[in-house]
Coordinates of C-alpha atoms and ligand atoms in Angstrom, one line a residue:
M1 CA 13.8 -80.3 88.8
R2 CA 15.5 -78.2 91.3
E3 CA 13.5 -80.4 93.7
L4 CA 15.9 -83.3 93.2
S5 CA 19.0 -81.5 94.6
N6 CA 17.4 -79.9 97.6
T7 CA 18.9 -82.3 100.1
S8 CA 20.1 -79.9 102.8
E9 CA 18.2 -81.8 105.6
H10 CA 20.0 -85.0 104.6
R11 CA 23.5 -85.4 105.9
A12 CA 25.9 -88.0 104.5
P13 CA 24.9 -91.3 106.1
T14 CA 27.2 -93.4 108.1
D15 CA 25.7 -96.9 107.3
D16 CA 27.0 -99.4 104.8
P17 CA 27.2 -98.4 101.1
A18 CA 24.2 -100.6 100.0
S19 CA 21.8 -99.0 102.5
Q20 CA 23.3 -95.6 101.9
L21 CA 22.6 -96.0 98.2
T22 CA 19.0 -97.3 98.9
K23 CA 18.4 -94.3 101.1
A24 CA 19.9 -91.8 98.6
W25 CA 17.8 -93.2 95.8
K26 CA 14.6 -93.3 97.8
H27 CA 15.3 -89.7 98.8
I28 CA 15.7 -88.7 95.1
Q29 CA 12.6 -90.5 94.1
G30 CA 10.7 -89.0 96.9
R31 CA 11.6 -85.4 96.0
A32 CA 10.9 -85.7 92.3
Q33 CA 7.6 -84.2 91.1
G34 CA 5.3 -84.5 88.1
P35 CA 6.7 -86.4 85.1
N36 CA 10.1 -86.8 86.8
K37 CA 8.5 -88.8 89.6
A38 CA 7.0 -91.1 87.0
W39 CA 10.3 -91.6 85.2
L40 CA 12.1 -92.4 88.4
K41 CA 9.4 -94.6 89.8
N42 CA 10.4 -97.4 87.5
T43 CA 14.1 -97.4 88.4
R44 CA 16.1 -99.3 91.0
P45 CA 19.5 -98.5 92.4
L46 CA 22.0 -101.4 91.7
T47 CA 25.3 -100.6 93.1
M48 CA 27.7 -97.8 94.1
H49 CA 31.3 -98.0 93.1
E50 CA 33.5 -95.2 94.4
S51 CA 31.8 -92.1 93.0
T52 CA 29.6 -93.8 90.5
V53 CA 26.0 -94.9 91.2
M54 CA 24.5 -97.4 88.9
I55 CA 20.7 -97.7 88.5
A56 CA 18.6 -100.0 86.4
V57 CA 15.7 -98.8 84.3
P58 CA 13.1 -101.0 82.6
N59 CA 13.6 -99.9 79.0
E60 CA 15.7 -98.0 76.5
F61 CA 13.1 -95.2 76.4
T62 CA 13.3 -94.5 80.1
R63 CA 17.1 -94.6 79.9
E64 CA 17.1 -92.1 77.1
R65 CA 14.7 -89.8 79.0
I66 CA 16.7 -89.9 82.2
E67 CA 20.0 -89.4 80.2
T68 CA 18.7 -86.4 78.4
R69 CA 16.5 -84.7 80.9
L70 CA 17.4 -85.7 84.4
R71 CA 21.1 -86.8 84.5
V72 CA 22.5 -83.5 85.6
Q73 CA 19.9 -83.0 88.4
I74 CA 20.3 -86.5 89.6
E75 CA 24.1 -86.2 89.7
D76 CA 23.7 -82.9 91.6
A77 CA 21.3 -84.5 94.1
L78 CA 23.6 -87.5 94.6
S79 CA 26.6 -85.2 95.1
D80 CA 24.7 -83.2 97.7
F81 CA 23.7 -86.4 99.4
F82 CA 27.1 -87.9 99.6
H83 CA 29.0 -84.7 99.9
R84 CA 31.2 -85.5 97.0
Q85 CA 31.1 -85.3 93.2
M86 CA 29.0 -88.3 92.1
R87 CA 28.3 -89.8 88.6
L88 CA 25.3 -91.7 87.3
A89 CA 25.4 -94.9 85.2
I90 CA 22.3 -96.3 83.8
T91 CA 21.6 -99.9 82.7
V92 CA 18.5 -101.4 81.1
E93 CA 16.9 -104.3 82.9
P94 CA 13.7 -105.4 81.0
D95 CA 12.6 -107.5 84.0
L96 CA 12.0 -104.4 85.9
E97 CA 9.0 -103.6 83.8
L98 CA 7.3 -106.7 85.1
S99 CA 8.5 -106.5 88.7
L100 CA 7.6 -102.8 89.1
G101 CA 4.3 -103.0 87.2
V102 CA 3.0 -100.5 84.8
P103 CA 2.9 -96.9 86.0
D104 CA -0.5 -95.9 87.3
R105 CA -2.5 -93.2 85.5
D106 CA -1.4 -90.2 87.5
E107 CA 2.2 -91.1 87.1
D108 CA 2.3 -92.5 83.6
P109 CA 5.2 -90.5 82.1
E110 CA 3.8 -90.7 78.6
E111 CA 0.7 -88.9 79.8
L112 CA 2.2 -86.4 82.1
D113 CA 4.9 -85.3 79.9
P114 CA 3.5 -83.8 76.7
E115 CA 5.7 -81.4 74.8
P116 CA 4.7 -77.8 75.6
A117 CA 2.5 -76.3 73.0
Q118 CA 4.2 -74.4 70.3
F119 CA 2.1 -72.2 68.2
I120 CA 4.2 -71.2 65.2
P121 CA 2.5 -69.1 62.5
K122 CA 2.5 -70.6 59.1
P123 CA 5.2 -69.0 56.9
D124 CA 2.6 -67.4 54.6
A125 CA 0.1 -66.5 57.3
E126 CA -0.6 -62.9 57.2
R127 CA -1.6 -61.7 60.6
R128 CA -5.0 -60.2 60.7
R129 CA -7.6 -59.8 63.3
P130 CA -10.3 -62.5 63.3
G131 CA -13.4 -61.2 61.8
T132 CA -11.8 -59.0 59.2
A133 CA -9.8 -61.6 57.3
T134 CA -10.2 -64.3 54.9
L135 CA -7.7 -66.2 57.0
S136 CA -10.3 -68.2 58.8
T137 CA -11.9 -69.7 55.8
P138 CA -11.5 -73.4 56.4
S139 CA -9.6 -75.6 54.2
P140 CA -11.7 -78.3 52.5
S141 CA -10.1 -81.3 54.0
S142 CA -7.8 -82.0 56.8
N143 CA -6.8 -84.8 59.1
D144 CA -5.8 -82.6 62.0
G145 CA -9.3 -82.3 63.6
V146 CA -10.5 -79.3 61.7
D147 CA -12.7 -81.4 59.4
R148 CA -15.2 -81.8 62.3
L149 CA -15.8 -78.0 62.3
N150 CA -18.7 -76.5 60.5
P151 CA -17.2 -74.5 57.6
K152 CA -20.0 -71.9 58.1
Y153 CA -19.1 -71.1 61.7
T154 CA -16.2 -68.6 61.3
F155 CA -15.4 -65.2 62.7
E156 CA -16.3 -63.7 59.3
T157 CA -19.9 -65.0 59.5
F158 CA -20.4 -64.0 63.1
V159 CA -22.4 -60.8 63.5
I160 CA -21.2 -58.7 66.5
G161 CA -23.7 -56.9 68.6
S162 CA -23.8 -55.6 72.2
S163 CA -25.1 -59.0 73.4
N164 CA -22.0 -61.0 72.2
R165 CA -19.3 -58.4 71.8
F166 CA -17.3 -59.4 74.8
A167 CA -17.6 -63.2 74.0
H168 CA -16.5 -62.5 70.5
A169 CA -13.5 -60.4 71.6
A170 CA -12.4 -63.1 74.1
A171 CA -12.7 -65.8 71.4
A172 CA -10.7 -63.7 69.0
A173 CA -8.0 -63.1 71.6
V174 CA -7.8 -66.8 72.3
A175 CA -7.6 -67.6 68.6
E176 CA -4.8 -65.1 68.1
A177 CA -2.7 -66.3 71.1
P178 CA -3.8 -69.8 72.0
G179 CA -2.6 -71.0 75.4
K180 CA -1.5 -67.5 76.4
S181 CA -4.3 -65.0 76.8
Y182 CA -7.1 -66.8 78.6
N183 CA -6.9 -70.5 79.5
P184 CA -9.4 -72.0 79.7
L185 CA -12.0 -69.8 78.0
M186 CA -15.5 -70.6 79.0
I187 CA -18.4 -69.2 76.9
Y188 CA -21.8 -69.6 78.5
G189 CA -25.4 -68.7 77.5
E190 CA -28.7 -70.0 76.6
S191 CA -29.4 -72.2 73.6
G192 CA -29.0 -71.0 70.1
L193 CA -27.1 -67.8 70.8
G194 CA -23.8 -68.6 69.0
K195 CA -21.6 -70.4 71.5
T196 CA -20.8 -73.3 69.2
H197 CA -20.3 -70.9 66.3
L198 CA -17.6 -69.1 68.3
L199 CA -16.0 -72.4 69.3
H200 CA -15.7 -73.5 65.7
A201 CA -14.5 -70.0 64.7
I202 CA -11.6 -70.4 67.1
G203 CA -10.8 -73.8 65.6
H204 CA -10.8 -72.5 62.1
Y205 CA -8.7 -69.5 62.8
V206 CA -6.1 -71.4 64.8
H207 CA -5.9 -74.1 62.1
N208 CA -5.4 -71.6 59.3
Y209 CA -3.0 -69.3 61.1
Y210 CA -0.7 -71.7 62.9
D211 CA 1.5 -74.4 61.5
R212 CA 0.7 -78.1 62.1
V213 CA -1.6 -77.3 65.0
R214 CA -3.9 -80.1 66.2
V215 CA -7.4 -79.0 67.0
K216 CA -10.0 -81.2 68.5
Y217 CA -13.7 -80.3 68.7
V218 CA -15.9 -82.5 70.7
S219 CA -19.3 -82.4 72.4
T220 CA -19.4 -83.4 76.0
E221 CA -21.7 -86.3 75.1
E222 CA -19.1 -87.6 72.6
L223 CA -16.4 -87.2 75.2
T224 CA -18.4 -89.2 77.7
N225 CA -19.3 -91.9 75.2
D226 CA -15.7 -92.2 74.0
F227 CA -14.6 -92.6 77.6
I228 CA -17.2 -95.2 78.4
N229 CA -16.4 -97.2 75.2
A230 CA -12.7 -96.9 76.0
I231 CA -13.2 -98.4 79.4
S232 CA -15.3 -101.3 78.1
D233 CA -12.9 -102.0 75.3
N234 CA -9.8 -101.6 77.5
R235 CA -8.5 -98.7 75.4
T236 CA -8.1 -96.0 78.0
A237 CA -4.5 -95.3 77.1
Q238 CA -5.6 -94.7 73.5
F239 CA -8.4 -92.5 74.8
R240 CA -6.0 -90.4 76.8
R241 CA -3.7 -90.0 73.9
T242 CA -6.5 -88.9 71.6
Y243 CA -7.5 -86.2 74.0
R244 CA -4.1 -85.1 75.3
D245 CA -2.3 -85.1 72.0
V246 CA -3.9 -81.9 70.9
D247 CA -2.9 -78.3 70.9
V248 CA -6.4 -76.8 71.1
L249 CA -9.3 -78.7 72.7
L250 CA -12.8 -77.3 72.1
I251 CA -15.5 -78.8 74.2
D252 CA -19.2 -78.0 73.6
D253 CA -21.9 -78.2 76.3
I254 CA -19.7 -79.0 79.3
Q255 CA -22.7 -78.9 81.5
F256 CA -23.4 -82.5 80.5
L257 CA -20.4 -83.5 82.5
E258 CA -22.4 -82.9 85.6
S259 CA -23.1 -86.1 87.6
K260 CA -20.8 -88.1 85.3
I261 CA -18.3 -88.8 88.1
Q262 CA -15.9 -91.1 86.3
T263 CA -15.7 -88.9 83.1
Q264 CA -15.2 -85.9 85.3
E265 CA -12.2 -87.6 87.0
E266 CA -10.7 -88.5 83.7
F267 CA -11.3 -85.0 82.3
F268 CA -9.7 -83.5 85.3
H269 CA -6.4 -85.2 84.4
T270 CA -6.8 -84.3 80.7
F271 CA -7.4 -80.7 81.7
N272 CA -4.3 -80.6 83.9
T273 CA -2.1 -82.2 81.3
L274 CA -3.2 -79.8 78.6
H275 CA -3.1 -76.7 80.8
N276 CA 0.3 -77.6 82.1
A277 CA 1.6 -77.8 78.6
Q278 CA 0.0 -74.4 77.7
K279 CA -2.4 -76.0 75.3
Q280 CA -5.6 -74.1 74.8
I281 CA -8.9 -75.3 76.3
V282 CA -12.2 -73.6 75.3
M283 CA -15.6 -74.7 76.6
T284 CA -19.2 -73.8 76.2
S285 CA -21.9 -74.3 78.8
D286 CA -25.4 -73.2 79.4
R287 CA -24.4 -71.9 82.8
P288 CA -21.4 -70.3 84.4
P289 CA -19.2 -72.7 86.3
K290 CA -20.4 -71.7 89.8
L291 CA -23.9 -72.9 88.8
L292 CA -22.7 -76.3 87.6
E293 CA -23.5 -77.6 91.0
A294 CA -23.1 -81.3 90.2
L295 CA -19.6 -80.8 89.0
E296 CA -16.6 -81.7 91.2
P297 CA -15.4 -78.5 93.0
R298 CA -11.8 -79.0 91.9
L299 CA -13.0 -79.1 88.2
R300 CA -15.3 -76.2 88.7
S301 CA -12.5 -74.1 90.2
R302 CA -10.3 -74.9 87.3
F303 CA -13.0 -73.7 84.9
E304 CA -12.7 -70.4 86.7
W305 CA -9.0 -70.1 86.2
G306 CA -9.2 -68.4 82.8
L307 CA -11.9 -66.2 81.4
I308 CA -15.6 -66.7 81.7
T309 CA -17.8 -64.8 79.3
D310 CA -21.5 -64.9 78.6
I311 CA -23.6 -64.4 75.5
Q312 CA -27.0 -62.7 75.9
P313 CA -30.0 -62.9 73.5
P314 CA -29.4 -60.3 70.7
D315 CA -31.3 -57.1 70.5
L316 CA -33.5 -56.2 67.5
E317 CA -30.8 -54.5 65.5
T318 CA -28.4 -57.5 65.9
R319 CA -31.2 -59.9 65.0
I320 CA -31.9 -58.0 61.8
A321 CA -28.2 -57.9 61.0
I322 CA -27.9 -61.6 61.6
L323 CA -30.8 -62.3 59.3
K324 CA -29.3 -60.0 56.7
R325 CA -26.0 -61.9 56.9
M326 CA -27.8 -65.3 56.7
A327 CA -29.9 -64.2 53.7
A328 CA -26.7 -63.0 51.9
T329 CA -24.6 -66.1 52.6
Q330 CA -27.4 -68.5 51.7
N331 CA -28.6 -66.6 48.7
L332 CA -32.0 -66.0 50.1
T333 CA -33.8 -63.0 48.9
A334 CA -35.9 -61.1 51.5
G335 CA -36.5 -57.4 51.8
P336 CA -35.7 -55.3 54.9
D337 CA -39.3 -55.2 56.0
V338 CA -39.5 -59.0 56.0
L339 CA -36.3 -59.3 57.9
E340 CA -37.4 -56.8 60.5
F341 CA -40.7 -58.6 60.8
I342 CA -39.1 -62.0 61.4
A343 CA -36.6 -60.4 63.8
S344 CA -39.4 -58.8 65.8
K345 CA -41.2 -62.1 66.1
I346 CA -38.4 -64.3 67.2
Q347 CA -36.5 -62.8 70.0
T348 CA -34.5 -65.3 71.9
N349 CA -33.0 -68.0 69.8
I350 CA -30.8 -67.4 66.7
R351 CA -31.3 -70.9 65.5
E352 CA -35.1 -70.3 65.4
L353 CA -34.5 -67.0 63.7
E354 CA -32.6 -68.8 60.9
G355 CA -35.3 -71.5 60.8
A356 CA -38.0 -68.9 60.3
L357 CA -36.1 -67.2 57.5
I358 CA -35.6 -70.6 55.8
R359 CA -39.3 -71.4 56.0
V360 CA -40.4 -68.0 54.7
T361 CA -38.1 -68.2 51.7
A362 CA -38.8 -71.9 51.1
F363 CA -42.5 -71.1 51.0
A364 CA -42.0 -68.3 48.5
S365 CA -39.9 -70.5 46.3
L366 CA -42.5 -73.3 46.3
Q367 CA -45.2 -70.7 45.5
R368 CA -43.0 -69.2 42.9
Q369 CA -43.7 -65.9 44.6
D370 CA -41.5 -63.1 45.9
V371 CA -40.8 -62.9 49.6
D372 CA -43.0 -60.1 50.9
L373 CA -44.4 -59.1 54.3
E374 CA -47.8 -60.7 53.7
L375 CA -46.2 -64.1 52.8
A376 CA -43.9 -63.8 55.8
Q377 CA -46.9 -63.1 58.1
I378 CA -48.7 -66.2 56.8
V379 CA -45.7 -68.5 57.3
L380 CA -44.9 -67.2 60.8
K381 CA -48.5 -67.4 61.9
D382 CA -48.1 -71.2 61.6
L383 CA -44.7 -71.2 63.1
I384 CA -45.6 -69.1 66.1
P385 CA -49.1 -69.7 67.3
E386 CA -50.7 -66.8 69.3
G387 CA -50.6 -67.2 73.0
T388 CA -48.2 -68.2 75.6
E389 CA -44.7 -69.5 75.0
S390 CA -45.1 -73.2 74.3
E391 CA -43.1 -75.9 76.1
V392 CA -41.9 -78.3 73.4
T393 CA -40.1 -81.4 74.4
P394 CA -38.4 -83.9 72.2
Q395 CA -40.9 -86.6 73.4
L396 CA -43.8 -84.4 72.2
I397 CA -42.1 -84.0 68.8
M398 CA -41.5 -87.7 68.5
S399 CA -45.0 -88.8 69.5
E400 CA -46.7 -86.2 67.4
T401 CA -44.5 -87.1 64.4
A402 CA -45.2 -90.8 64.8
D403 CA -48.9 -90.1 65.1
Y404 CA -48.9 -87.8 62.1
F405 CA -47.2 -90.4 59.8
G406 CA -49.2 -93.3 61.3
I407 CA -46.1 -95.2 62.5
T408 CA -44.9 -96.4 65.9
L409 CA -42.3 -94.8 68.1
D410 CA -40.1 -97.8 67.6
E411 CA -40.3 -97.4 63.9
L412 CA -39.5 -93.7 64.2
T413 CA -36.3 -94.4 66.2
G414 CA -35.5 -97.6 64.4
T415 CA -33.2 -98.2 61.4
S416 CA -35.6 -99.1 58.6
R417 CA -34.8 -97.2 55.4
T418 CA -38.3 -97.2 53.9
H419 CA -39.1 -93.9 52.3
V420 CA -41.9 -92.9 54.8
L421 CA -39.9 -93.9 57.8
V422 CA -36.8 -92.0 56.7
T423 CA -38.8 -88.8 55.9
A424 CA -40.6 -89.0 59.3
R425 CA -37.4 -89.6 61.2
Q426 CA -35.6 -86.8 59.4
I427 CA -38.5 -84.4 60.0
A428 CA -38.6 -85.3 63.7
M429 CA -34.9 -84.8 64.0
Y430 CA -35.1 -81.5 62.2
L431 CA -37.9 -80.3 64.5
C432 CA -36.0 -81.4 67.6
R433 CA -33.1 -79.3 66.4
E434 CA -35.3 -76.3 65.6
L435 CA -37.8 -76.3 68.5
T436 CA -35.7 -77.6 71.4
D437 CA -32.4 -76.9 73.1
M438 CA -31.1 -80.4 72.4
S439 CA -27.7 -80.9 71.0
L440 CA -27.0 -83.0 68.0
P441 CA -25.5 -86.0 69.9
K442 CA -28.4 -85.9 72.4
I443 CA -31.0 -86.0 69.6
G444 CA -29.0 -88.9 68.1
Q445 CA -29.2 -90.7 71.3
L446 CA -33.0 -90.3 71.5
F447 CA -33.4 -91.7 68.1
G448 CA -32.0 -95.1 69.0
G449 CA -28.4 -94.1 69.6
K450 CA -27.7 -92.6 66.2
D451 CA -24.5 -90.7 65.5
H452 CA -24.7 -86.8 65.7
T453 CA -23.7 -86.7 62.0
T454 CA -26.9 -88.5 61.1
V455 CA -28.9 -85.8 62.9
M456 CA -26.8 -83.1 61.1
H457 CA -27.6 -84.7 57.8
A458 CA -31.3 -84.9 58.6
D459 CA -31.4 -81.3 59.5
R460 CA -29.7 -80.2 56.3
K461 CA -31.8 -82.6 54.2
I462 CA -35.1 -81.2 55.5
R463 CA -33.9 -77.6 55.0
E464 CA -33.3 -78.5 51.4
L465 CA -36.6 -80.4 50.9
L466 CA -38.5 -77.5 52.5
R467 CA -37.8 -75.4 49.5
E468 CA -37.9 -78.2 46.9
R469 CA -41.0 -80.2 47.9
R470 CA -44.3 -78.8 48.8
S471 CA -45.4 -82.0 50.5
V472 CA -42.5 -81.8 52.9
F473 CA -43.1 -78.1 53.5
N474 CA -46.7 -78.8 54.3
Q475 CA -45.9 -81.7 56.5
V476 CA -43.4 -79.7 58.5
T477 CA -45.7 -76.8 58.8
E478 CA -48.7 -78.8 59.9
L479 CA -46.6 -80.8 62.4
T480 CA -45.0 -77.7 63.9
N481 CA -48.5 -76.3 64.4
R482 CA -49.8 -79.4 66.1
I483 CA -46.7 -79.7 68.3
K484 CA -46.9 -76.0 69.3
Q485 CA -50.6 -76.3 70.1
Q486 CA -50.0 -79.4 72.2
G487 CA -47.1 -77.8 74.0
Q488 CA -49.2 -74.9 75.3
Ligands
ATP1 N1 -23.8 -63.6 66.2 C1 -24.1 -64.4 65.2 N2 -23.9 -64.2 63.9 C2 -24.3 -65.1 63.0 N3 -24.9 -66.3 63.2 C3 -25.1 -66.6 64.5 C4 -24.7 -65.7 65.6 N4 -25.1 -66.3 66.7 C5 -25.6 -67.5 66.4 N5 -25.6 -67.7 65.1 C6 -26.2 -68.8 64.3 O1 -27.3 -69.3 65.1 C7 -27.3 -70.8 65.1 C8 -27.2 -71.3 66.5 O2 -25.9 -71.0 67.1 P1 -25.1 -72.0 67.9 O3 -25.3 -73.4 67.4 O4 -23.7 -71.5 67.9 O5 -25.8 -71.8 69.3 P2 -25.4 -72.4 70.7 O6 -25.3 -71.2 71.6 O7 -24.2 -73.2 70.6 O8 -26.6 -73.3 71.0 P3 -26.7 -74.7 71.8 O9 -26.4 -74.4 73.2 O10 -28.2 -75.1 71.6 O11 -25.8 -75.7 71.2 C9 -26.1 -71.2 64.2 O12 -26.5 -71.4 62.9 C10 -25.2 -69.9 64.3 O13 -24.4 -69.8 63.1

């Protein structure tokens, strides 16, 4: 706000008081920056009487803001301008609101002036490093954004290995000191390597450690859809509030912002607003920012302001450790030889690793048999056909599933709740999740614009049914086989 009083190049004018006042006020408005500019934009100089300048503002709120935040600077600037001690008087003129129009987006004071983030530890929060504490165990219900986080994705359940050590350390540092250590933090890497897991872990930790902190987790597709809907419903102000009224913004799969020009523009402002107010931004992507070529350069460069870290595919030891942790947390019994066998077969995607363990243990449970190496070999033979890596697309999964169940693609993606259609739809969604890189919202979109929670539910449901119903296990196994054969 020092900018207001820097008037050295302006000498006291010699023209009449009215035009002197107009010039003085224009000068002050011209020098103001950021939120100050927006507050002053909607004001008009009225009169000058001796050493008092009276201005009009459109509403009580603006008057209060100027009184409390800008009065001193404005009086200093006026005093500099007129070379004598000046005072400011403010009056409210509601008509101004109409005659000056609403502030435009870049200068809307409400949007440019969020309170700086304050991360205050909860009184009873005992400081511990993420990953060693029970601190990040999520609370069951909450209305501050944390209810959108997967309760299983915490620092405690994240297995650290050489492939993800740095990303984990960066995420932990951000969770411990949001808005301070690295802002933004960008975690990139291929599908199924734990990016979303770390994103949620930050959210849980921050929520549990800091008092009244607002966390928002969103996938980039949801962000884009929200924005498009907001435009079509004339609710952009509400949209901005939703995204800017947070302390920690977690955005998954930011690569989907590429080529979405308008959403990029909007996100650019959101990013600036949050960053200026020291709010934490964490993003995941399948590529580092410099390879997000269809992203506006100014946005790309902002993504490089903080820390960029990658996650690599895990080595064998880490894969075994992950399987061990998964087996323990999900109460699945499998010996070390079985875990090692699965880990040796599935090398690149941890989601697939988990899927394989689930199928092996489900099969054993259906057979009422112990999980042993032989059984694991049988199940994985179906899951991973010999030969080259197969190219599985969601279209292939959908058409094969429709074919398998003798239904049409329209029925598969429709809304009918008949038993066969629901099962077929859920299996196809589950397979899209397991065999492709598609995110939940993207899969939802392909299935007739369904919500990502519907896909999540389908995924969970089929995992359950795999161990409870032999028919479902057989259907999923057969279908996977067909799809993988076709995909080769
Ligand atoms: N280091 C790890 N320790 C334990 N579980 C892990 C680890 N890494 C990944 N996982 C698990 O693997 C699965 C896939 O991880 P996640 O969804 O975070 O991947 P992603 O990189 O975000 O993938 P995508 O880009 O496809 O969204 C999740 O169930 C996650 O909990």
